[in-house]
Every structure is written in C-alpha cells, then in structure tokens.
C-alpha cells in the first residue's frame, strides 16, 4: 500500500507539472534569441554630454564599455543576452524577449559613477562658520532623504555644492563585493560595501581628521546620502542609505557598483524587434527532429529492456514534465546552450535507468528473486549515479559562478536536469518496479531481457580483454591527440564572427513581406557573392513617417544647398528636394522618423529664409517594417560586403535608405568569455580530481587521485578530438567555431566525466569484492565487461537524438550537432579504452616503484659493514591471511567473509550462483 500511495503522490505532482507546462499564455517559457528573437537596442556614446563635462573620447573606450555591459548582463542574470561593439562609438544589445526592455536597458547603461566627497563648504559641528547651510528632510521608509542647501536665505543648487567639494574616493576603490541588506534596527534597505586596502587607508585617514563633518555619497552627480562622520571608520566597510523603495533597487545598485562605472555616458539611438537567430525554419525543423529522436529513444528502450524499458519511458516522460515546470518557475531562458544542457540531462536521465536495469539483470542472473534483485540493483547502482551526478554538479556550479551568460544557461539547465533525473530514477522507477512485483505475469524472466546483450554471451562467462591490448588503444588515442594538435596548428580553426568580429549589413524595407520569402531572396544574394556562411537574422521595426512641404521667399543662391544639407542631416531622412523657382523656394521631404514643425521652422529661421510656410503632416505609424541583418567575417571595406549591401537594397520591397547601414562590428564572444570558460573547466577538473580522490580513496587519498586524474585526461582527449574534427571540417566545409561550439565543448566535458565515473565505480566495487588470485588487469577487464552494455546503450540513446537533429534539423546548427555527435562517440570510447587503461598503468607503475624501493633497501642492508647488527624490524600485529593484494588495495579473508552482499560471479556453472568459501585445512 505504501508504494501505491507514494506512486499516486508522484503522479499527482507530475500531472500538476504537465498542466503547468501547457499553460503557455499564463505562464510562458522564456525563449532566447536563438528560438524566438527579442529586442535589439543600439546605444551610442553621448558626445554632447561629454563635451559639457569636458571629457575627451577615444575609440578604444568602446571596448571597455562593451566589457562592462557584458559584466552587468552577467550579474543581472540576463541569460542569452548578446552584447557586441558596433563601429567606434556604439554598442548593440540584443535582449531575449525581455518584458520591459526599456527598463532593462536603462539599468544597463546607467553610468554608475560613485564618489565620496567631503562637503568642506557646508556648515557642521566642527565648521559652524562655513559658507553654506544644509537642511535635510528625512524620507520615510523607502523614500530618499532630500538635501537642500542655502547661502544665507538664498537656495544654492546642489551642483554648485559638489563643485566646491573635495573628492576623497571613487567607485574604483571598492571591492566587487557590494550586497543589498536590511538594517535590523531601522528596517532601512541599504547597500553594504567594502573598500580595497589602499582605499580603506585613505578613508580611515580622512574620517580621523574630519570627525563631525559631512561626507556626501554621490551617484552620477546626485547626492544620495550625506552622513555626518561621527567617529573614525578604520575597518574599510560602510553602507549606502539611498532611500531604496524595494530590495531590488538596492540589488541593482550593488550590481552596478560591482561591475564598475562606465567610462562614458550612453544614450539609446535605435530599438528594433528581431527574429530568431537560428531562423524560424531551423527552429521548427530542430523541434521536429528532436521529437523524432525522442521517439527513437523510447523505441530503443522498449526493444532492449522490454518491461523495464516501458517503465523507463514513463519515468522519462515524468522527468520531462517536471523539468520544464521547474524551468518555467525559475524563468530560465531557453536558448541553444540551455537546450543543449537539457538534452545532455535527458541522456543522463536515461543512463540512470540503464544503470539500474543492468544491475537488476545481473542480480536476477545470479538467482535472486525479483523483489530482492530490485533492492540490490538499486543499492549497487546508487553509488555510480551519485558520484557521476555530483561530479556534474561540481562542474555546473563552477561554470555558473565563473562563466559568462552563454555558459550560465547551459550550467543551470544541466544542473536542474541532473537533479530531477536522479529523483525520477531513484524514486519513480523504483516505485513502479516494486508495484510490478504484485503481479505474477510481471515476474517472468523473459520480460526483463536477461539474454539480451551486445556481447552475445552471458556476463561472467567471458570477459573482454581490453587491458591486454591497452598499449594498442592508448597508442591509437595518442595518435588522435597528436593529430588534433597538429590540425590546430595547420590549417587551424576557422574562427567565426563571434570571435573575430567583422561587418554587419542592415537593410530595412517599407513594404511587408513574409519571412520565408525574404530569407530566400537574401540567401540568393549571399550565394551569388560567395557568402553562404554569413549569419542572417530577420526582424521588425516600427517606422513613423513625417512628410514636410514648405515654401519661402527669395534667397541667395548659397541658401538652397545649405538648406538641403541640414534637412538631410536630420534623423530618418529618406528624400529631400529643395528647388528655387524664380523668387520662390519650395521644399519637400520625407522622413522615416518623427519630427515636429518647430524643428523645421528653426532651420528656416537660422538660414534667414523670408516668409516661410512650413507644413508638417502628423507622424504616420505604419505596421512594423521587415529588417534584414547579415553578419560576415569580412571587413567593412571588402567589395563583397558592399556588393551584398547594394543588392539587398535593390530587392523589390522598397529599401528605407535612412534605416539601412553597413557597419563594422566587434566580436560578441569577448576574450573574458573564453578565458572564463578555460579557467572554469580547469578549476572544475581540479575539483573532480579532488572529489574522486576522496570517493575512490581505497588505500588513501593519494591512491584515489589516479581515478580523478585519469578521468580528466580522458576529458581532455575527448575535447581535443572534437576540436580536431572541427579543424578538418573548417578546411573542407567552412565550418566555423562560434559561441555554439563553446557550448558543444562543455557538453562533451559533462558527458565524458559522467561516462568515465560509471566505469570507475564498478572497478572500485570489484576491488572491494575481489576474486581469489585475480590480477588487477583481470579485475579491470571484468569491470569494463560488466559496464559495456550500459556504456553502449547510454551513448546510443544520446546519439539517436543527435543523429535525428543532424539529418532532419536546421542547416544552421548542423556543425553544432556534428560536434556533439563526435564528442559523445569519443567520450564512450575514452571511458573504456583510455581512462581504465590509464588507471592500470598508474597502478602498475606504483607497484614497480614500490618494488624498486624495497630492492634498494635490501641492497643497502646487505652492504652494511661486517659485524654490524641487523636492525630489528618491528614485529607486526597478528593479522588474518590476505586473500588478494594490488598496490595499496588489500583484502583479508575475514573481510570477505564479513561482506554480506554476493560478489560478481566467476565462470558460474549452469544456473547456480558462485560464492567464495574459506579453504578447508587438510587433516594430517
């Protein structure tokens, strides 16, 4: 009854999750730029404001601006956002389906210039005769304090007070550790900060010398707090009380302070809606291919595992419903990296069930009842599932903490998926299996596929001799790695525009046109000019048309050309015609943006045009106009780029001249992303080595390190192989390494570690249940044989999905799917033919080293001078006779006898089980 109640409870949760999944109108899933598109915003350096501030601008500052915006995107958690430099003074930001893009962009482009200023001209307890007097109107909860300054009874602008103040510290003196907090006594929302050592010393010196004077905290030239220095502050810590209305406002300020101030002010100059970067056709084809792949996985599990396969398929559907519900609740942005993390977690969910079912089959082959086999199978599979999932979580945690938004989405979805997969495998599948025990028909051995195996013989009757040919396999892998390294040197990787930057062609059309028709026309143009590898994105932008008709009196001959120039300089100028007919001046103009009559009247007045009659039609807003964005690695000055731009403007949809451009763009994958990914993987590898050293410490932590090191070597082997494949395909087919490839590499790493640990776990288990006179080579061969079916089946389930995506999916992501396919295949190979032989080589090297050390010690003792007494060796404590020993691993007969669980069978005869019995002494 308990299993029935538990299953019904799980079923209720899954039904609720499935209902939540289909409520897309009320609870929509956040789709990224890859799938749905979003909002494209172009911000530009505000040169007018910089001139007012008297600050110079250099084109190199735009790279710094881009990096700071990328950091803010990272800390705000805007997964899937794309940020890249455009030209010398612009940055393009693409937000994936943001609910309030104006508010988000407003936060991102806030300058966030923080300053600490000494209000030396303001009266205080210490300086009662200073020039200015300050009055404070304290705001209520969530309201800022209002500071008013007077000279006598005359109000003084705040800006004048700041001009006469003295700068003490800036935001550059803060450690990037600012956090939002709430004061316990007052309930005020504050931002706590910590100063760098040099800033802390400066602050301490200032507060010692200026007790009972005012210190202003200034954000973007506005005083947000002006506390009195009550006592010296020497700990280098403080807080900002800015009258925050909500904790979110304080958190936003903390993010801005941690990311650093922008070196220049920015302003929004362009805003457009953009379509999916993969293209609607690619998205639709990939969804269909994914469904086909999922169907193939379900059929495979049903055909190979029979009745347990049915349960695995049900558990997989439960898993999908629960995972998507969590994605929705957590507002995870589903872009290509996130979907890849989900696909990998699906493979791990299937793998958990495969592990359980293979152990279940082993236990049933050993003669156990179905009920006992279920408990033993789950118990023995748990350590493999736990260790592989913990290693994956370690990797995800480090990638999420140190990675860029592109990597964060992958890490988050993978971590969630692995957690849910572990729950469904351990609870859902187990509960359903126990429910089956109650039916007689379900206890038939044929329904569990005991005779089905890729090895075509029963486990335990024969073993694969992988270790006997280890030098062959390791030699082959060494050749693969060296070849990959050579290919990296020549021809090298074909880096995509995400890494190199290049040119962007943007053309806006006045006439409406269907996306598929426009994309077909664009593809024709690109093919004609040999730019098939260019990236195409379609979008929509609203245009507000302004039409001008004007007349004027007689003017000098120099006025019409100057008037035409000024009218053309206005934003959105499409067509401007200025004619002088006798004594009359006539003007007609059309603008694809909003303008008002006073703007034109002012221009006419400045040029001294007599009797101007200016008529401006009210702005007409048309339905969103189609926009084409073409990204290519070629330089902006390349003739092919110019030809593509001209041909796109000639398409029969009425190109809008003022809303079309040809621009230089910077790379969207910053060096920080690549560097962050590298250090994240390096740190994750070290963490995995440490964790496996702890979990596999049979004979000590150092002895367990060999398992972690071997897993990391196999991981590097797999990534290098995938990189080598891309180097070859880049030379042969023009495949480019872009941001998607970074995601593919991370996926390969996750799969490689997961797959290897499962094999290592069986080696660890067999070391604890070693057969008599079994060598280490025989033990590892037995372990690899026992996990062979599981390794093949797990990789097959993932490969079936990837094959469907490769054959049926969108053309634009075929290189991405091919990289995943190559990585998953080589990951399965390395876990069997690389990682395990490395453990054997390390162990045998340790044994040889220990033997040589003992030999040297014996030689030293034998060469002692004659008559020297032989050093007494300590008498060992009485111990049970050892049964088997390998390096640091030793088992005794007493330990084996105390072990309750049965060991793996060694060549069983007939259907009986094989056990180890103590050897009887022969009677004398």
XYZ file of C-alpha atoms in Angstrom, residues 475-485 720-721:
13
model
C 48.806 4.412 -28.789
C 45.814 4.955 -31.055
C 44.466 7.644 -28.718
C 47.878 9.296 -28.602
C 47.898 9.452 -32.402
C 44.405 11.025 -32.331
C 45.515 13.681 -29.839
C 48.751 14.498 -31.691
C 46.837 14.710 -34.961
C 44.306 17.068 -33.372
C 47.108 19.284 -32.044
C 40.859 17.723 -28.401
C 39.309 15.145 -30.715
